[in-house]
Structures are given as C-alpha cells and as structure tokens.
C-alpha cells in the first residue's frame, strides 16, 4: 500500500500538532501519523492509585538505561503525546536562556538566535494554548508584546497563605502561566491536573488546542495507531521520500514532499538512527546526543500546625534564583509548586508506609518542585539496538541543583516550615526530555538549522523537544510550540510558497 500527502507529520504531540495548526491554513494536504489512540474516558483518569502506583497510562514498553538495565519509561503514546498528562505550565524561556550561560557545571551554548526572534511566536502559542497568567510579578519575565489571554488560575486559600509566607522571607512568588480552565477541570473531579490525563476536561494540551485547530481544516487528517518504523530516502540519499508505518500489523508506505518528524526527543532520535546506516540527518554525528532532562526534586515543606486543604495547589512560581544564586554566583534554577501530592501519590514512592500516615503528612505539607538546567553533553545519549532504545542520560550540573534545593530549604525553614523533605525525581521519567536533534548554526555540530530543517535533507524537519539546544530551567512545551509555529510559517513561505502566510 502507498499513501501520499504534501506534508507528513509524525507524532501529534506539542511539536507535531502545533506545527500542523500553524500550517493548516496553507491548504497543503497534511497527514499526521500518530502511533497512539485518543485517550478514552474512564474512571482511572482521576484515580491517583491507578496513575501513580500502577502506572496504567504508561506504555507497555521497555528501554535500557546506561548500564543496560531495562526500565518502563514514563513516556506517553496518545493523540496529544505527553501533554495529555502534563502540568500545563506554559512558560517562556527567559531572554538570558538564548545566550551562553555560565553554570557551576559548565557553560550552555545558547541558541542560534535571540529571544526577540521567538517573542511573537510565543505570543501566538500563548493564544493557541489559551494561557492564564499575569505579567509584572516576576523580574525575570522577558518582554511580552501583549498580556496573557486570560487572568491567572486563582490561588486556593492555603496557597495564598503559602505565598505570603514566602514573600515574608524576601522571595517573589508569581502566578504560574497555566493552560487550565479550572472550573471545567474541577467539574469532573476535585483533583490536581499535573500527571492526570485530560479528556476534554479543560486542560489546554496538544490535542485539545493545537490538533483541534488543525483538524478544523479539511486538508488536515490524522491517522491513529500508525507507528512509524523508519523514514525512507530517495536513491541519491538527499531527499526524504516518505515513511513506513505499522498499522494494524500491516506495513504501509507513505510518500510526502515534506516530512516533519515530531515523535518526541527520544523517539525522533531513535527513528533517525534506525533509518539509515549511521542514521539519517547525522553528518554531525549529533543525532541522539546532548540528551537533557532537567535536574528536578520534590521538596515537601511540612508545618504540623497548618493544614494544606488545597486541591490543585499548582499556581505559584519563584524565580529569585533563576539568574543568579542571590550572592553574586551563577544561576540555580526555577522553583514552582507541584500538583497537589496526596497520600496515594506519596505511596508510589514510599510503598511500605501506610496510606493513613501519609495522609497525615500530606495534609500538613506544601509541595514544591525545584528545577535546574541540565547541560548538553555529547555522551548523554539515545542509541538503538534493533527495535530497542537505550537511554544513557548523564546528568550534568548537579552541584547547581543541590545548591537550589539547599537555598529553597533554607527559605522554607525561615518561613516557618520546621520539616523539609526532599527527593530527586526518578531517572526513569524523562518528562522534560530534549536536545537529541538540536538546532544550530553549523551543520558540522548540529543536525538542524535554526528553522529545524535538516542540514543534510532539505525536505526534512524535526519539530519537537529534540530541537532544543539548551534545556534552560523552565518547562519546555511553550518553547516547543512557539518554535513549531515559527517553523510552520517558514515552511508555508519557503517550501509551500503560500502567499501572505506571515500575517
Ligand atoms: C507528567 C508530565 C508533566 C509535564 N508537565 C509539563 C508542564 O507543566 N509544562 C511543560 O511545558 N511541559 C511539561 N511536560 C513535558 C511536555 O509534556 C513535553 O515537553 C512535550 O509534550 C514534548 O512535546 P513533543 O512534541 O516533543 O513530544 P510529545 O508531546 O510527547 O509528542 C510525541 C508524539 O509522537 C508520538 N510518537 C512517538 N513515536 C512515534 C512513532 N514511531 N510513530 C508515530 N508517532 C509516534 C507519540 O505517541 C506522541 O503523541 C510534562 C511531561 C510529563 C510526562
């Protein structure tokens, strides 16, 4: 079987769906191939034990770690990708993140263009994802040309109290920019949304926002259950001719003028590596390398005298240590609230503890998330062994992360939380995976040019978290979405020659 499209997009997550939304008005025939299905409605959607203890939404798949030990990754293969379960923090990289930054653990290279180049695409991405937020509270916020489309998600009373406590010790909490319609979300059940899947319940994810906008155009089609196994090249090896996918056990070939790979940072790299000797788009040898995933810890601030009766909690960020450590030293990272950590969630990490005891603890805790930049290291990498993926993540810049957690701990104690418990996030959950097919100005060191076009193949684009040359220390999705819109505009004008597309 052979099917044809003008543009073939592989993956319907943040990168793929947003690119399709940006390209839809061009009128080109766009076909999105997605290995997963649409998430089905079920009672498990809001069942913390099913999600956190039994991992029911994880794939039936194993990857190998750096030592060759198999593990079940926290990867999500649904229409909408990982964003179906994400925390919906839709925050811009800071302007400084686009330049080189000196960290305790080394220097990040920066981007091939400055923040100003992406600023208007961030604005469009914020509109597409209906971001709730407020400007003027965070000194590190880069310039915005217009306010957020919606006011911020309100702090619950217990969180408003936590905000005041943090402000009293000299920190500057700001409203986290979020893609959540809180009334709709709580309408189904009173839970947080971070790591809970969304089935049209008010979370602004790749399916509910970008894909819905793309599919409103008759020229855009989605094929689910289509797992792409390899890309195909023309006889001269220069142009990517199509892709081969497994659909219901049958091998189907697709042909396209333009190919957009957006399968996520691990799977896109694996697909390129599997698609030719030495890997496609790999003159630089960088495909699969520079894997990054943020250094992150949960930090539970416990005050036995106060009850945290919040349901969703996740409305505050703190960037006081983002550009420096407060003492003239290098940056430490971002702090934000986690989604509410209830007893069943705690139990997924503390299996031996009875849930009633964890309930006593969680009722008295405010749950923070400390996140520091992971630096690009060529030895931190994705490789393939036949169908098997091997993810050898080499953490970097760990001293920075320890310093961030220590600084947060110190402020929390000063703010009156006598007990502060910390735990680094599990290595098996590459939630913020990125960097494996990065953009750059030089084809000798980066597979993609600044518009995500493969230096080696003029009709191949990679538009997902792989493209990020740095991880910064904020959540990645809005930056992926902004770049996807920028690339869509570039494709429409240069490859499809749609008149007046840049409107
Ligand atoms: C629990 C959790 C919380 C998070 N919270 C946040 C947050 O608050 N803010 C934020 O910015 N980010 C957050 N993230 C990260 C965010 O979800 C990702 O950065 C983002 O989804 C990455 O976009 P992507 O396009 O690279 O990949 P994805 O969105 O994962 O999309 C990749 C798509 O490709 C499909 N695919 C894979 N292989 C193939 C194949 N061979 N053939 C066809 N299709 C394929 C997948 O099924 C998937 O649909 C979170 C992630 C998790 C897991």
mmCIF file of C-alpha atoms in Angstrom, residues 93 97-101 103 107-114 118 122 265 286 289-294 373-378 396 433-442 445-452 462 464-472 476 479-480 483 486:
data_model
loop_
_atom_site.group_PDB
_atom_site.id
_atom_site.type_symbol
_atom_site.label_atom_id
_atom_site.label_comp_id
_atom_site.label_asym_id
_atom_site.label_seq_id
_atom_site.Cartn_x
_atom_site.Cartn_y
_atom_site.Cartn_z
ATOM 1 C CA UNK A 93 12.350 30.613 28.324
ATOM 2 C CA UNK A 97 18.460 31.461 28.182
ATOM 3 C CA UNK A 98 19.059 32.218 24.497
ATOM 4 C CA UNK A 99 22.646 33.336 25.122
ATOM 5 C CA UNK A 100 25.523 31.359 26.588
ATOM 6 C CA UNK A 101 25.160 30.983 30.370
ATOM 7 C CA UNK A 103 26.845 27.469 35.353
ATOM 8 C CA UNK A 107 28.562 26.665 30.064
ATOM 9 C CA UNK A 108 25.397 26.287 27.971
ATOM 10 C CA UNK A 109 25.959 27.246 24.342
ATOM 11 C CA UNK A 110 22.795 29.339 23.906
ATOM 12 C CA UNK A 111 20.603 29.405 20.805
ATOM 13 C CA UNK A 112 21.377 30.324 17.190
ATOM 14 C CA UNK A 113 19.028 33.315 17.584
ATOM 15 C CA UNK A 114 17.998 35.649 20.399
ATOM 16 C CA UNK A 118 10.850 33.889 19.102
ATOM 17 C CA UNK A 122 5.461 32.831 21.961
ATOM 18 C CA UNK A 265 13.076 13.690 21.814
ATOM 19 C CA UNK A 286 24.914 14.619 16.951
ATOM 20 C CA UNK A 289 23.453 13.079 21.639
ATOM 21 C CA UNK A 290 23.115 16.003 24.083
ATOM 22 C CA UNK A 291 20.113 14.374 25.751
ATOM 23 C CA UNK A 292 18.862 16.591 28.581
ATOM 24 C CA UNK A 293 16.040 16.199 31.094
ATOM 25 C CA UNK A 294 16.279 18.814 33.881
ATOM 26 C CA UNK A 373 19.297 23.326 33.975
ATOM 27 C CA UNK A 374 20.807 20.151 32.545
ATOM 28 C CA UNK A 375 23.688 20.987 30.201
ATOM 29 C CA UNK A 376 24.216 19.449 26.744
ATOM 30 C CA UNK A 377 26.773 16.662 26.932
ATOM 31 C CA UNK A 378 27.539 14.606 23.795
ATOM 32 C CA UNK A 396 25.145 17.400 34.495
ATOM 33 C CA UNK A 433 13.486 15.093 27.540
ATOM 34 C CA UNK A 434 15.111 17.281 24.897
ATOM 35 C CA UNK A 435 18.207 18.154 22.859
ATOM 36 C CA UNK A 436 18.759 14.987 20.797
ATOM 37 C CA UNK A 437 18.328 16.539 17.309
ATOM 38 C CA UNK A 438 19.270 20.089 18.070
ATOM 39 C CA UNK A 439 19.167 23.269 16.057
ATOM 40 C CA UNK A 440 22.332 25.264 15.471
ATOM 41 C CA UNK A 441 24.140 27.451 13.021
ATOM 42 C CA UNK A 442 26.639 24.839 11.840
ATOM 43 C CA UNK A 445 27.850 20.219 15.043
ATOM 44 C CA UNK A 446 24.031 20.281 14.807
ATOM 45 C CA UNK A 447 21.625 18.191 12.712
ATOM 46 C CA UNK A 448 19.108 21.041 12.221
ATOM 47 C CA UNK A 449 19.349 24.618 11.037
ATOM 48 C CA UNK A 450 17.650 27.402 13.052
ATOM 49 C CA UNK A 451 14.329 26.642 11.268
ATOM 50 C CA UNK A 452 14.532 22.954 12.227
ATOM 51 C CA UNK A 462 12.320 17.821 13.194
ATOM 52 C CA UNK A 464 9.621 18.507 18.874
ATOM 53 C CA UNK A 465 11.619 18.684 22.096
ATOM 54 C CA UNK A 466 14.614 17.228 20.225
ATOM 55 C CA UNK A 467 15.247 20.642 18.683
ATOM 56 C CA UNK A 468 16.051 22.429 21.959
ATOM 57 C CA UNK A 469 19.780 23.194 22.092
ATOM 58 C CA UNK A 470 19.500 24.050 25.795
ATOM 59 C CA UNK A 471 17.078 22.876 28.469
ATOM 60 C CA UNK A 472 17.031 26.180 30.409
ATOM 61 C CA UNK A 476 9.666 23.153 27.726
ATOM 62 C CA UNK A 479 9.052 26.979 23.676
ATOM 63 C CA UNK A 480 8.486 23.883 21.509
ATOM 64 C CA UNK A 483 9.236 27.296 17.541
ATOM 65 C CA UNK A 486 7.753 29.791 13.608
#
